[in-house]
Amino acid sequence: MNKIPVLEIFGPTIQGEGMVIGRKTMFVRTAGCDYKCAWCDSAFTWDGSAKHEIKQMTAEDIWEQLYALGSDRFDHVTISGGNPALLASLASFISLCKEKNIQVALETQGSKWQDWFDEIDDLTISPKPPSSRMETNFSILDEIVAKLQANHTNFSLKVVVFDDKDLEYAQKVYARYSNAPFFLQVGNDDTTNGNNDELVTKLLTKYEWLIDQVMESNEWTNVRVLPQLHAYVWGNKRGV
Amino acid sequence: MNKIPVLEIFGPTIQGEGMVIGRKTMFVRTAGCDYKCAWCDSAFTWDGSAKHEIKQMTAEDIWEQLYALGSDRFDHVTISGGNPALLASLASFISLCKEKNIQVALETQGSKWQDWFDEIDDLTISPKPPSSRMETNFSILDEIVAKLQANHTNFSLKVVVFDDKDLEYAQKVYARYSNAPFFLQVGNDDTTNGNNDELVTKLLTKYEWLIDQVMESNEWTNVRVLPQLHAYVWGNKRGV
Ligand code: SF4
Ligand code: SF4
């Protein structure tokens, strides 16, 4: 089956986090995940609640919708999920983007390899910390990182941190793959708060906490500590 | 004269803006600028108000002070100003950092070339828009960008935007150097506000405005739109 299960297509907007934070981009959100993170901010991609919204699309279908929204105002597409790495069928869409001179970013937790990883311009591997209640399979992750490094794929590691235990986990990942660009990201544990001012104040307090931990420690040096900018600007709103 | 005029040394903290936003780093702020931007947030580096605080330091002096503050907790130093590109003498400090396996970032407005530009790991050229009341010498800037590109130096362009005219200027710079990584940054026109919540709300409104302009326009595609994170976290405080 060559169709791609898609839940959202939106943009142009900015990428709010990670290695190309701030980048003007379009978003394509695929359905389905092999994880069930406790704090998943896109649980609707896998918990059945948006089942009826999933569209089975070809690469061309997706492109048409992107173009209808973004016309000539974009040159970058971000694929997120769920876990888009479950979908071998994304190969066709990624090729189509390349043909059209569109750069592609993608984020996955690193539980599964796809050969098209090497075609991604900005690949984020984001293993999940203990607060997610998921368990990282480090032998798979080792393999993925080794392949990406061997192939000189432009990738980074990113760990979302909610608490001390998560930061300890992040430290292990950082030490294990010490040659890979590494990003720490503040977790948003208040994904239903509709009061943006309150949310921003909370998130900034958490961000400062995370910065403090990292600045004090000699276990962290080559690291970038970032928030989710979209939460500052748009709060918990979906599709912006 | 081989001494370097230094006004501030602090850290470890995060780089709050630009191409390595979020990076754990130390800061060295040099004195002196050939510009007088209307909204300069470090006017004390050139307006005489901190004249008595300037220390004439050797590369080793600076290193000692960095080490006293950061010990083994850093591997990256950011040199800012003022305009550090006025100082040929920085060559010795940059070499010393290389010897010690410390990466170096630097920001300058692009009014003057230094041969040590090519030694910088993360070089930001930040030409000043009309609201600064400065005038860009584009023939000098052309030469600088051409040399950096010929030498494969890792650099980016960054323009701070306060208003529509600034954004128009930024567009010209973006179009002129279309192969260079390009960052737009929201200007902070409230650098004396001591009320952080108020400041954050203002800055986020401005940030959203800038995002909107860029998203709507087909003149912008390969661009990153960023705020100054340090202003969100620490407000207008100096030395954090
Ligand atoms: S891996 Fe991502 S999409 Fe899947 S459950 Fe975790 S946070 Fe949600
Ligand atoms: S170039 Fe930079 S340091 Fe110099 S006056 Fe302008 S903003 Fe201030």
Short mmCIF file of C-alpha atoms and ligand atoms in Angstrom, two decimals:
data_model
loop_
_atom_site.label_atom_id
_atom_site.label_comp_id
_atom_site.label_asym_id
_atom_site.label_seq_id
_atom_site.Cartn_x
_atom_site.Cartn_y
_atom_site.Cartn_z
CA MET A 1 0.00 0.00 0.00
CA ASN A 2 1.50 3.31 -1.11
CA LYS A 3 -0.90 5.69 0.55
CA ILE A 4 0.17 7.84 3.47
CA PRO A 5 -2.19 8.32 6.46
CA VAL A 6 -2.33 12.05 7.08
CA LEU A 7 -4.04 13.93 9.91
CA GLU A 8 -3.08 17.54 9.41
CA ILE A 9 -1.51 19.72 6.75
CA PHE A 10 -0.91 23.34 7.68
CA GLY A 11 1.33 26.34 7.20
CA PRO A 12 3.30 28.27 6.30
CA THR A 13 4.36 28.76 9.89
CA ILE A 14 7.60 28.57 11.83
CA GLN A 15 9.20 25.44 13.21
CA GLY A 16 8.98 26.14 16.93
CA GLU A 17 11.66 23.78 18.19
CA GLY A 18 14.83 21.82 17.61
CA MET A 19 17.63 22.00 15.09
CA VAL A 20 15.95 24.40 12.65
CA ILE A 21 14.00 26.38 15.22
CA GLY A 22 12.41 29.44 13.60
CA ARG A 23 12.50 28.02 10.04
CA LYS A 24 9.61 28.96 7.75
CA THR A 25 7.98 25.66 6.94
CA MET A 26 4.81 23.73 6.12
CA PHE A 27 3.68 20.85 8.36
CA VAL A 28 2.42 17.42 7.41
CA ARG A 29 1.30 15.32 10.38
CA THR A 30 1.00 11.59 9.82
CA ALA A 31 -1.21 9.23 11.84
CA GLY A 32 -0.04 6.32 13.96
CA CYS A 33 2.55 5.75 16.65
CA ASP A 34 4.25 2.73 18.20
CA TYR A 35 4.59 4.67 21.50
CA LYS A 36 2.00 6.03 23.92
CA CYS A 37 3.91 8.70 25.77
CA ALA A 38 2.22 9.79 29.00
CA TRP A 39 2.44 13.45 27.99
CA CYS A 40 2.04 13.06 24.21
CA ASP A 41 0.88 16.41 22.82
CA SER A 42 -0.46 14.75 19.68
CA ALA A 43 -2.18 11.73 21.17
CA PHE A 44 -4.98 12.27 18.65
CA THR A 45 -2.62 10.79 16.05
CA TRP A 46 -2.77 7.37 17.72
CA ASP A 47 -5.50 7.17 20.41
CA GLY A 48 -8.40 6.82 18.01
CA SER A 49 -9.96 10.16 18.91
CA ALA A 50 -9.31 11.58 15.42
CA LYS A 51 -9.68 8.29 13.53
CA HIS A 52 -12.37 9.71 11.24
CA GLU A 53 -10.06 12.62 10.25
CA ILE A 54 -7.29 10.42 8.85
CA LYS A 55 -6.95 10.75 5.08
CA GLN A 56 -5.14 8.11 3.03
CA MET A 57 -3.20 10.26 0.60
CA THR A 58 -0.70 9.81 -2.22
CA ALA A 59 2.43 11.94 -2.42
CA GLU A 60 0.70 14.01 -5.12
CA ASP A 61 -2.42 14.51 -2.98
CA ILE A 62 -0.28 15.87 -0.15
CA TRP A 63 1.65 18.10 -2.50
CA GLU A 64 -1.57 19.53 -3.94
CA GLN A 65 -2.85 20.42 -0.51
CA LEU A 66 0.47 21.95 0.51
CA TYR A 67 0.49 24.02 -2.64
CA ALA A 68 -3.12 25.11 -2.14
CA LEU A 69 -2.15 26.44 1.29
CA GLY A 70 1.38 27.72 0.71
CA SER A 71 1.64 28.35 -3.04
CA ASP A 72 5.08 29.86 -3.76
CA ARG A 73 5.55 31.00 -0.18
CA PHE A 74 7.55 28.00 1.10
CA ASP A 75 10.56 25.83 0.31
CA HIS A 76 10.56 23.59 3.38
CA VAL A 77 8.21 20.90 4.71
CA THR A 78 8.28 19.33 8.17
CA ILE A 79 6.88 15.84 8.58
CA SER A 80 5.76 15.03 12.10
CA GLY A 81 3.45 12.54 13.77
CA GLY A 82 2.76 10.30 15.49
CA ASN A 83 5.84 8.43 14.34
CA PRO A 84 6.36 9.03 10.61
CA ALA A 85 9.15 6.43 10.67
CA LEU A 86 6.45 3.74 10.68
CA LEU A 87 5.63 4.67 7.08
CA ALA A 88 7.77 3.20 4.33
CA SER A 89 5.34 4.88 1.95
CA LEU A 90 6.72 8.32 2.85
CA ALA A 91 9.57 7.63 0.41
CA SER A 92 7.42 8.76 -2.51
CA PHE A 93 6.49 12.04 -0.85
CA ILE A 94 10.09 12.79 0.13
CA SER A 95 11.21 12.15 -3.47
CA LEU A 96 8.51 14.43 -4.77
CA CYS A 97 9.68 17.21 -2.45
CA LYS A 98 13.27 16.79 -3.68
CA GLU A 99 12.06 17.05 -7.28
CA LYS A 100 10.36 20.30 -6.41
CA ASN A 101 13.41 21.66 -4.58
CA ILE A 102 11.65 21.56 -1.26
CA GLN A 103 13.71 20.76 1.83
CA VAL A 104 12.32 18.19 4.22
CA ALA A 105 12.59 17.97 8.00
CA LEU A 106 11.28 15.05 10.02
CA GLU A 107 11.06 14.02 13.66
CA THR A 108 10.88 10.50 15.06
CA GLN A 109 11.65 8.91 18.43
CA GLY A 110 14.21 6.54 16.92
CA SER A 111 12.40 3.24 17.38
CA LYS A 112 12.58 2.23 13.73
CA TRP A 113 14.87 2.79 10.74
CA GLN A 114 13.74 3.80 7.26
CA ASP A 115 16.09 3.99 4.29
CA TRP A 116 14.64 7.37 3.40
CA PHE A 117 16.15 8.85 6.62
CA ASP A 118 19.20 9.70 4.54
CA GLU A 119 17.09 11.84 2.19
CA ILE A 120 15.91 14.10 5.02
CA ASP A 121 17.56 17.53 5.21
CA ASP A 122 16.94 18.09 8.93
CA LEU A 123 16.33 14.84 10.80
CA THR A 124 15.55 14.91 14.50
CA ILE A 125 15.84 11.74 16.55
CA SER A 126 14.03 12.29 19.82
CA PRO A 127 14.28 9.36 22.23
CA LYS A 128 11.75 9.56 25.04
CA PRO A 129 12.75 10.06 28.71
CA PRO A 130 11.34 8.14 31.71
CA SER A 131 8.45 10.57 32.31
CA SER A 132 6.95 9.36 29.03
CA ARG A 133 6.72 5.87 30.60
CA MET A 134 8.24 4.46 27.41
CA GLU A 135 11.46 2.46 27.28
CA THR A 136 14.20 3.24 24.77
CA ASN A 137 15.59 0.29 22.83
CA PHE A 138 19.21 1.38 22.81
CA SER A 139 20.41 -1.35 20.48
CA ILE A 140 18.07 -0.05 17.78
CA LEU A 141 19.01 3.54 18.55
CA ASP A 142 22.72 2.67 18.39
CA GLU A 143 22.22 1.24 14.93
CA ILE A 144 20.24 4.21 13.70
CA VAL A 145 22.78 6.74 14.95
CA ALA A 146 25.68 4.74 13.52
CA LYS A 147 24.04 4.55 10.09
CA LEU A 148 23.19 8.25 10.06
CA GLN A 149 26.75 9.14 10.99
CA ALA A 150 28.22 6.77 8.41
CA ASN A 151 25.99 8.31 5.73
CA HIS A 152 26.69 11.90 6.83
CA THR A 153 22.99 12.57 7.22
CA ASN A 154 22.23 15.95 8.78
CA PHE A 155 20.60 14.86 12.02
CA SER A 156 20.41 15.83 15.66
CA LEU A 157 19.33 14.22 18.89
CA LYS A 158 16.71 15.96 20.99
CA VAL A 159 15.47 14.98 24.43
CA VAL A 160 12.45 16.58 26.05
CA VAL A 161 12.94 17.09 29.78
CA PHE A 162 10.21 17.37 32.40
CA ASP A 163 12.15 16.55 35.58
CA ASP A 164 15.45 15.46 37.15
CA LYS A 165 15.07 11.84 36.07
CA ASP A 166 14.54 12.93 32.48
CA LEU A 167 17.63 15.08 32.63
CA GLU A 168 19.64 12.11 33.92
CA TYR A 169 18.35 10.06 31.01
CA ALA A 170 19.21 12.88 28.59
CA GLN A 171 22.72 12.95 30.02
CA LYS A 172 23.13 9.25 29.24
CA VAL A 173 21.97 9.74 25.66
CA TYR A 174 24.28 12.75 25.29
CA ALA A 175 27.28 10.81 26.61
CA ARG A 176 26.47 7.75 24.51
CA TYR A 177 26.36 9.67 21.21
CA SER A 178 28.86 12.35 22.06
CA ASN A 179 29.58 13.28 18.43
CA ALA A 180 25.97 14.06 17.52
CA PRO A 181 24.48 17.55 17.75
CA PHE A 182 22.36 17.52 20.90
CA PHE A 183 19.30 19.54 21.90
CA LEU A 184 17.53 19.67 25.23
CA GLN A 185 13.94 20.83 25.15
CA VAL A 186 11.67 21.93 27.98
CA GLY A 187 8.62 19.73 28.34
CA ASN A 188 5.17 21.27 28.31
CA ASP A 189 3.19 19.50 31.05
CA ASP A 190 0.23 21.80 30.74
CA THR A 191 -1.02 21.03 27.23
CA THR A 192 -4.66 21.83 28.03
CA ASN A 193 -4.15 25.26 29.61
CA GLY A 194 -6.04 27.81 27.55
CA ASN A 195 -4.66 30.84 29.41
CA ASN A 196 -1.63 31.81 27.33
CA ASP A 197 -0.08 34.31 29.74
CA GLU A 198 -0.20 31.76 32.52
CA LEU A 199 1.19 29.06 30.23
CA VAL A 200 4.08 31.27 29.10
CA THR A 201 5.00 32.15 32.69
CA LYS A 202 4.98 28.46 33.65
CA LEU A 203 7.00 27.42 30.62
CA LEU A 204 9.58 30.17 31.17
CA THR A 205 10.04 29.08 34.78
CA LYS A 206 10.65 25.52 33.60
CA TYR A 207 13.00 26.74 30.89
CA GLU A 208 15.06 28.71 33.39
CA TRP A 209 15.22 25.64 35.65
CA LEU A 210 16.54 23.53 32.80
CA ILE A 211 19.09 26.17 31.80
CA ASP A 212 20.30 26.37 35.41
CA GLN A 213 20.79 22.61 35.68
CA VAL A 214 22.78 22.48 32.47
CA MET A 215 24.89 25.56 33.19
CA GLU A 216 25.94 24.27 36.64
CA SER A 217 27.04 20.86 35.43
CA ASN A 218 30.36 19.85 33.89
CA GLU A 219 28.60 16.86 32.34
CA TRP A 220 27.07 19.19 29.76
CA THR A 221 29.11 21.26 27.34
CA ASN A 222 28.23 20.96 23.64
CA VAL A 223 24.48 21.26 24.00
CA ARG A 224 21.67 23.60 23.00
CA VAL A 225 18.82 24.21 25.44
CA LEU A 226 15.63 25.38 23.78
CA PRO A 227 11.94 25.97 24.49
CA GLN A 228 9.02 25.36 22.15
CA LEU A 229 8.53 28.80 20.62
CA HIS A 230 5.10 27.99 19.20
CA ALA A 231 3.77 27.46 22.74
CA TYR A 232 4.98 30.96 23.67
CA VAL A 233 3.29 32.54 20.65
CA TRP A 234 0.16 30.45 20.17
CA GLY A 235 -0.24 28.57 23.45
CA ASN A 236 -1.70 25.10 23.11
CA LYS A 237 -3.59 25.80 19.88
CA ARG A 238 -3.42 23.09 17.22
CA GLY A 239 -2.54 23.68 13.56
CA VAL A 240 -0.48 26.89 13.81
CA MET B 1 49.29 46.83 20.69
CA ASN B 2 48.22 43.28 21.41
CA LYS B 3 45.86 43.91 24.29
CA ILE B 4 42.13 43.44 23.92
CA PRO B 5 39.72 45.97 25.48
CA VAL B 6 37.16 43.92 27.43
CA LEU B 7 34.05 45.10 29.21
CA GLU B 8 32.35 41.95 30.40
CA ILE B 9 33.16 38.28 30.81
CA PHE B 10 30.33 36.05 32.00
CA GLY B 11 28.79 32.63 31.80
CA PRO B 12 28.21 29.80 31.39
CA THR B 13 24.83 30.78 30.01
CA ILE B 14 22.91 30.15 26.83
CA GLN B 15 23.26 32.04 23.58
CA GLY B 16 19.84 33.63 23.34
CA GLU B 17 19.72 34.39 19.62
CA GLY B 18 20.84 33.63 16.11
CA MET B 19 22.44 30.65 14.42
CA VAL B 20 23.39 28.74 17.56
CA ILE B 21 20.44 29.83 19.67
CA GLY B 22 20.31 27.88 22.93
CA ARG B 23 24.03 26.89 22.86
CA LYS B 24 25.79 26.66 26.22
CA THR B 25 28.48 29.30 26.02
CA MET B 26 30.64 31.87 27.81
CA PHE B 27 30.52 35.54 26.75
CA VAL B 28 33.34 37.99 26.22
CA ARG B 29 32.17 41.51 25.43
CA THR B 30 34.70 43.83 23.85
CA ALA B 31 34.62 47.63 24.02
CA GLY B 32 34.31 50.00 21.09
CA CYS B 33 32.04 50.36 18.09
CA ASP B 34 32.18 52.23 14.77
CA TYR B 35 28.35 52.49 14.82
CA LYS B 36 25.96 54.28 17.16
CA CYS B 37 22.70 52.45 16.59
CA ALA B 38 19.67 54.33 17.86
CA TRP B 39 18.50 51.30 19.81
CA CYS B 40 21.87 49.79 20.72
CA ASP B 41 21.36 47.50 23.72
CA SER B 42 25.03 47.69 24.61
CA ALA B 43 25.67 51.39 24.17
CA PHE B 44 27.83 51.24 27.29
CA THR B 45 30.46 49.57 25.11
CA TRP B 46 30.98 52.76 23.11
CA ASP B 47 29.23 55.79 24.69
CA GLY B 48 31.80 56.35 27.41
CA SER B 49 29.44 55.48 30.26
CA ALA B 50 31.48 52.39 31.19
CA LYS B 51 34.88 53.75 30.17
CA HIS B 52 36.36 53.10 33.61
CA GLU B 53 35.28 49.44 33.44
CA ILE B 54 37.26 48.62 30.28
CA LYS B 55 40.16 46.26 30.98
CA GLN B 56 43.05 45.93 28.54
CA MET B 57 43.63 42.19 28.57
CA THR B 58 45.88 39.65 26.87
CA ALA B 59 44.46 36.45 25.42
CA GLU B 60 45.79 34.61 28.49
CA ASP B 61 44.17 37.12 30.89
CA ILE B 62 40.80 36.53 29.23
CA TRP B 63 41.28 32.79 29.31
CA GLU B 64 42.11 32.86 33.01
CA GLN B 65 38.96 34.76 33.81
CA LEU B 66 36.83 32.47 31.64
CA TYR B 67 38.30 29.47 33.37
CA ALA B 68 37.78 30.99 36.81
CA LEU B 69 34.08 31.36 35.99
CA GLY B 70 33.39 28.31 33.86
CA SER B 71 36.10 25.80 34.78
CA ASP B 72 35.43 22.55 32.87
CA ARG B 73 31.76 23.41 32.31
CA PHE B 74 32.09 24.95 28.84
CA ASP B 75 33.52 24.31 25.37
CA HIS B 76 32.22 27.39 23.55
CA VAL B 77 32.89 31.13 23.82
CA THR B 78 30.89 33.92 22.21
CA ILE B 79 32.64 37.19 21.46
CA SER B 80 30.32 40.17 21.22
CA GLY B 81 30.60 43.92 21.47
CA GLY B 82 30.53 46.65 20.52
CA ASN B 83 32.04 45.62 17.25
CA PRO B 84 34.74 43.00 17.90
CA ALA B 85 35.74 43.21 14.23
CA LEU B 86 37.56 46.45 15.07
CA LEU B 87 40.13 44.42 17.00
CA ALA B 88 42.92 42.77 15.02
CA SER B 89 44.30 41.76 18.42
CA LEU B 90 41.49 39.21 18.89
CA ALA B 91 43.51 36.85 16.67
CA SER B 92 45.59 35.76 19.65
CA PHE B 93 42.56 34.98 21.79
CA ILE B 94 40.86 33.04 19.01
CA SER B 95 44.02 30.95 18.48
CA LEU B 96 44.22 30.26 22.19
CA CYS B 97 40.62 29.00 22.18
CA LYS B 98 41.40 26.68 19.26
CA GLU B 99 44.40 25.30 21.15
CA LYS B 100 42.13 24.54 24.08
CA ASN B 101 39.45 22.94 21.88
CA ILE B 102 37.00 25.70 22.58
CA GLN B 103 34.61 26.71 19.80
CA VAL B 104 34.22 30.40 19.11
CA ALA B 105 31.19 32.37 17.98
CA LEU B 106 31.28 36.05 17.10
CA GLU B 107 28.88 38.74 15.98
CA THR B 108 29.65 41.88 14.01
CA GLN B 109 27.64 44.26 11.83
CA GLY B 110 29.84 43.61 8.78
CA SER B 111 31.49 47.02 8.46
CA LYS B 112 35.04 45.67 8.58
CA TRP B 113 36.90 42.49 7.59
CA GLN B 114 39.37 40.63 9.78
CA ASP B 115 41.42 37.68 8.58
CA TRP B 116 40.50 35.80 11.73
CA PHE B 117 36.84 35.67 10.58
CA ASP B 118 37.68 32.37 8.93
CA GLU B 119 38.74 30.90 12.29
CA ILE B 120 35.32 31.54 13.84
CA ASP B 121 33.07 28.49 14.22
CA ASP B 122 29.77 30.40 14.25
CA LEU B 123 30.08 33.83 12.66
CA THR B 124 27.08 36.15 12.56
CA ILE B 125 27.09 39.14 10.24
CA SER B 126 24.32 41.46 11.34
CA PRO B 127 23.89 44.51 9.09
CA LYS B 128 21.80 47.24 10.69
CA PRO B 129 18.36 48.25 9.35
CA PRO B 130 17.11 51.86 8.89
CA SER B 131 15.67 52.16 12.42
CA SER B 132 19.25 52.05 13.72
CA ARG B 133 19.90 55.29 11.76
CA MET B 134 23.08 53.72 10.44
CA GLU B 135 23.85 53.20 6.78
CA THR B 136 25.14 49.89 5.43
CA ASN B 137 28.16 50.05 3.15
CA PHE B 138 27.11 47.35 0.73
CA SER B 139 30.35 47.25 -1.20
CA ILE B 140 32.20 46.28 1.97
CA LEU B 141 29.47 43.81 2.92
CA ASP B 142 29.58 42.26 -0.58
CA GLU B 143 33.31 41.68 -0.19
CA ILE B 144 32.96 40.18 3.27
CA VAL B 145 30.20 37.77 2.24
CA ALA B 146 32.09 36.76 -0.91
CA LYS B 147 35.25 35.99 1.07
CA LEU B 148 33.37 34.01 3.71
CA GLN B 149 31.64 31.97 1.04
CA ALA B 150 34.88 31.38 -0.89
CA ASN B 151 36.53 30.18 2.33
CA HIS B 152 33.56 28.03 3.41
CA THR B 153 33.38 29.81 6.72
CA ASN B 154 30.37 28.82 8.79
CA PHE B 155 28.50 32.11 8.89
CA SER B 156 24.98 33.48 8.77
CA LEU B 157 23.32 36.81 8.15
CA LYS B 158 21.00 38.21 10.78
CA VAL B 159 18.85 41.31 10.57
CA VAL B 160 17.05 42.76 13.57
CA VAL B 161 13.62 44.09 12.65
CA PHE B 162 11.66 46.79 14.49
CA ASP B 163 9.21 47.93 11.79
CA ASP B 164 8.07 47.65 8.16
CA LYS B 165 10.99 49.65 6.81
CA ASP B 166 13.43 47.38 8.58
CA LEU B 167 11.72 44.35 7.10
CA GLU B 168 12.01 45.87 3.63
CA TYR B 169 15.71 46.39 4.23
CA ALA B 170 16.05 42.81 5.51
CA GLN B 171 14.37 41.61 2.33
CA LYS B 172 16.98 43.39 0.23
CA VAL B 173 19.82 41.84 2.20
CA TYR B 174 18.18 38.42 1.94
CA ALA B 175 17.74 38.73 -1.82
CA ARG B 176 21.27 40.08 -2.33
CA TYR B 177 22.95 37.16 -0.53
CA SER B 178 20.45 34.48 -1.36
CA ASN B 179 22.84 31.59 -0.71
CA ALA B 180 23.65 32.58 2.86
CA PRO B 181 21.75 31.23 5.87
CA PHE B 182 19.47 34.04 6.94
CA PHE B 183 17.95 34.92 10.32
CA LEU B 184 15.35 37.54 11.15
CA GLN B 185 15.27 38.71 14.74
CA VAL B 186 12.64 40.67 16.58
CA GLY B 187 13.94 43.98 17.89
CA ASN B 188 13.58 44.85 21.56
CA ASP B 189 12.55 48.51 21.68
CA ASP B 190 11.94 48.45 25.40
CA THR B 191 15.41 47.81 26.79
CA THR B 192 14.80 49.69 30.05
CA ASN B 193 11.56 47.97 31.07
CA GLY B 194 12.13 46.26 34.42
CA ASN B 195 8.76 44.48 34.43
CA ASN B 196 9.55 41.13 32.88
CA ASP B 197 5.97 39.89 32.39
CA GLU B 198 5.08 43.10 30.58
CA LEU B 199 8.25 42.91 28.49
CA VAL B 200 7.60 39.28 27.49
CA THR B 201 4.03 40.08 26.44
CA LYS B 202 5.26 43.01 24.32
CA LEU B 203 8.05 41.02 22.75
CA LEU B 204 5.76 38.10 21.94
CA THR B 205 3.31 40.45 20.22
CA LYS B 206 6.15 41.82 18.11
CA TYR B 207 7.41 38.33 17.38
CA GLU B 208 3.99 37.22 16.18
CA TRP B 209 3.78 40.32 13.99
CA LEU B 210 7.12 39.49 12.38
CA ILE B 211 6.15 35.86 11.86
CA ASP B 212 2.90 36.93 10.20
CA GLN B 213 4.67 39.27 7.78
CA VAL B 214 7.12 36.61 6.73
CA MET B 215 4.55 33.81 6.44
CA GLU B 216 2.29 35.87 4.17
CA SER B 217 5.00 36.88 1.75
CA ASN B 218 6.39 34.94 -1.20
CA GLU B 219 9.53 37.04 -0.96
CA TRP B 220 10.59 35.01 2.06
CA THR B 221 11.20 31.27 1.96
CA ASN B 222 14.53 30.02 3.30
CA VAL B 223 14.57 32.05 6.49
CA ARG B 224 14.50 31.54 10.24
CA VAL B 225 12.53 33.96 12.40
CA LEU B 226 13.69 34.09 16.01
CA PRO B 227 13.28 36.07 19.20
CA GLN B 228 15.93 36.85 21.81
CA LEU B 229 15.38 34.07 24.33
CA HIS B 230 17.45 35.73 27.03
CA ALA B 231 14.99 38.63 27.11
CA TYR B 232 12.15 36.17 27.75
CA VAL B 233 14.01 34.48 30.59
CA TRP B 234 15.96 37.31 32.20
CA GLY B 235 14.34 40.47 30.86
CA ASN B 236 16.71 43.35 30.32
CA LYS B 237 19.25 42.24 32.94
CA ARG B 238 22.91 42.53 31.95
CA GLY B 239 25.49 39.77 32.32
CA VAL B 240 23.26 36.68 32.23
S1 SF4 C 1 6.53 9.14 20.24
FE1 SF4 C 1 5.73 11.19 19.86
S2 SF4 C 1 3.74 10.91 18.84
FE2 SF4 C 1 4.33 8.93 19.71
S3 SF4 C 1 3.29 8.88 21.71
FE3 SF4 C 1 5.37 9.69 22.06
S4 SF4 C 1 5.16 11.94 21.92
FE4 SF4 C 1 3.31 11.03 21.02
S1 SF4 C 2 26.69 47.86 15.80
FE1 SF4 C 2 25.98 46.74 17.60
S2 SF4 C 2 27.25 47.47 19.32
FE2 SF4 C 2 27.53 48.92 17.60
S3 SF4 C 2 26.04 50.53 18.03
FE3 SF4 C 2 25.02 49.06 16.66
S4 SF4 C 2 23.96 47.62 18.03
FE4 SF4 C 2 25.44 48.77 19.28
#
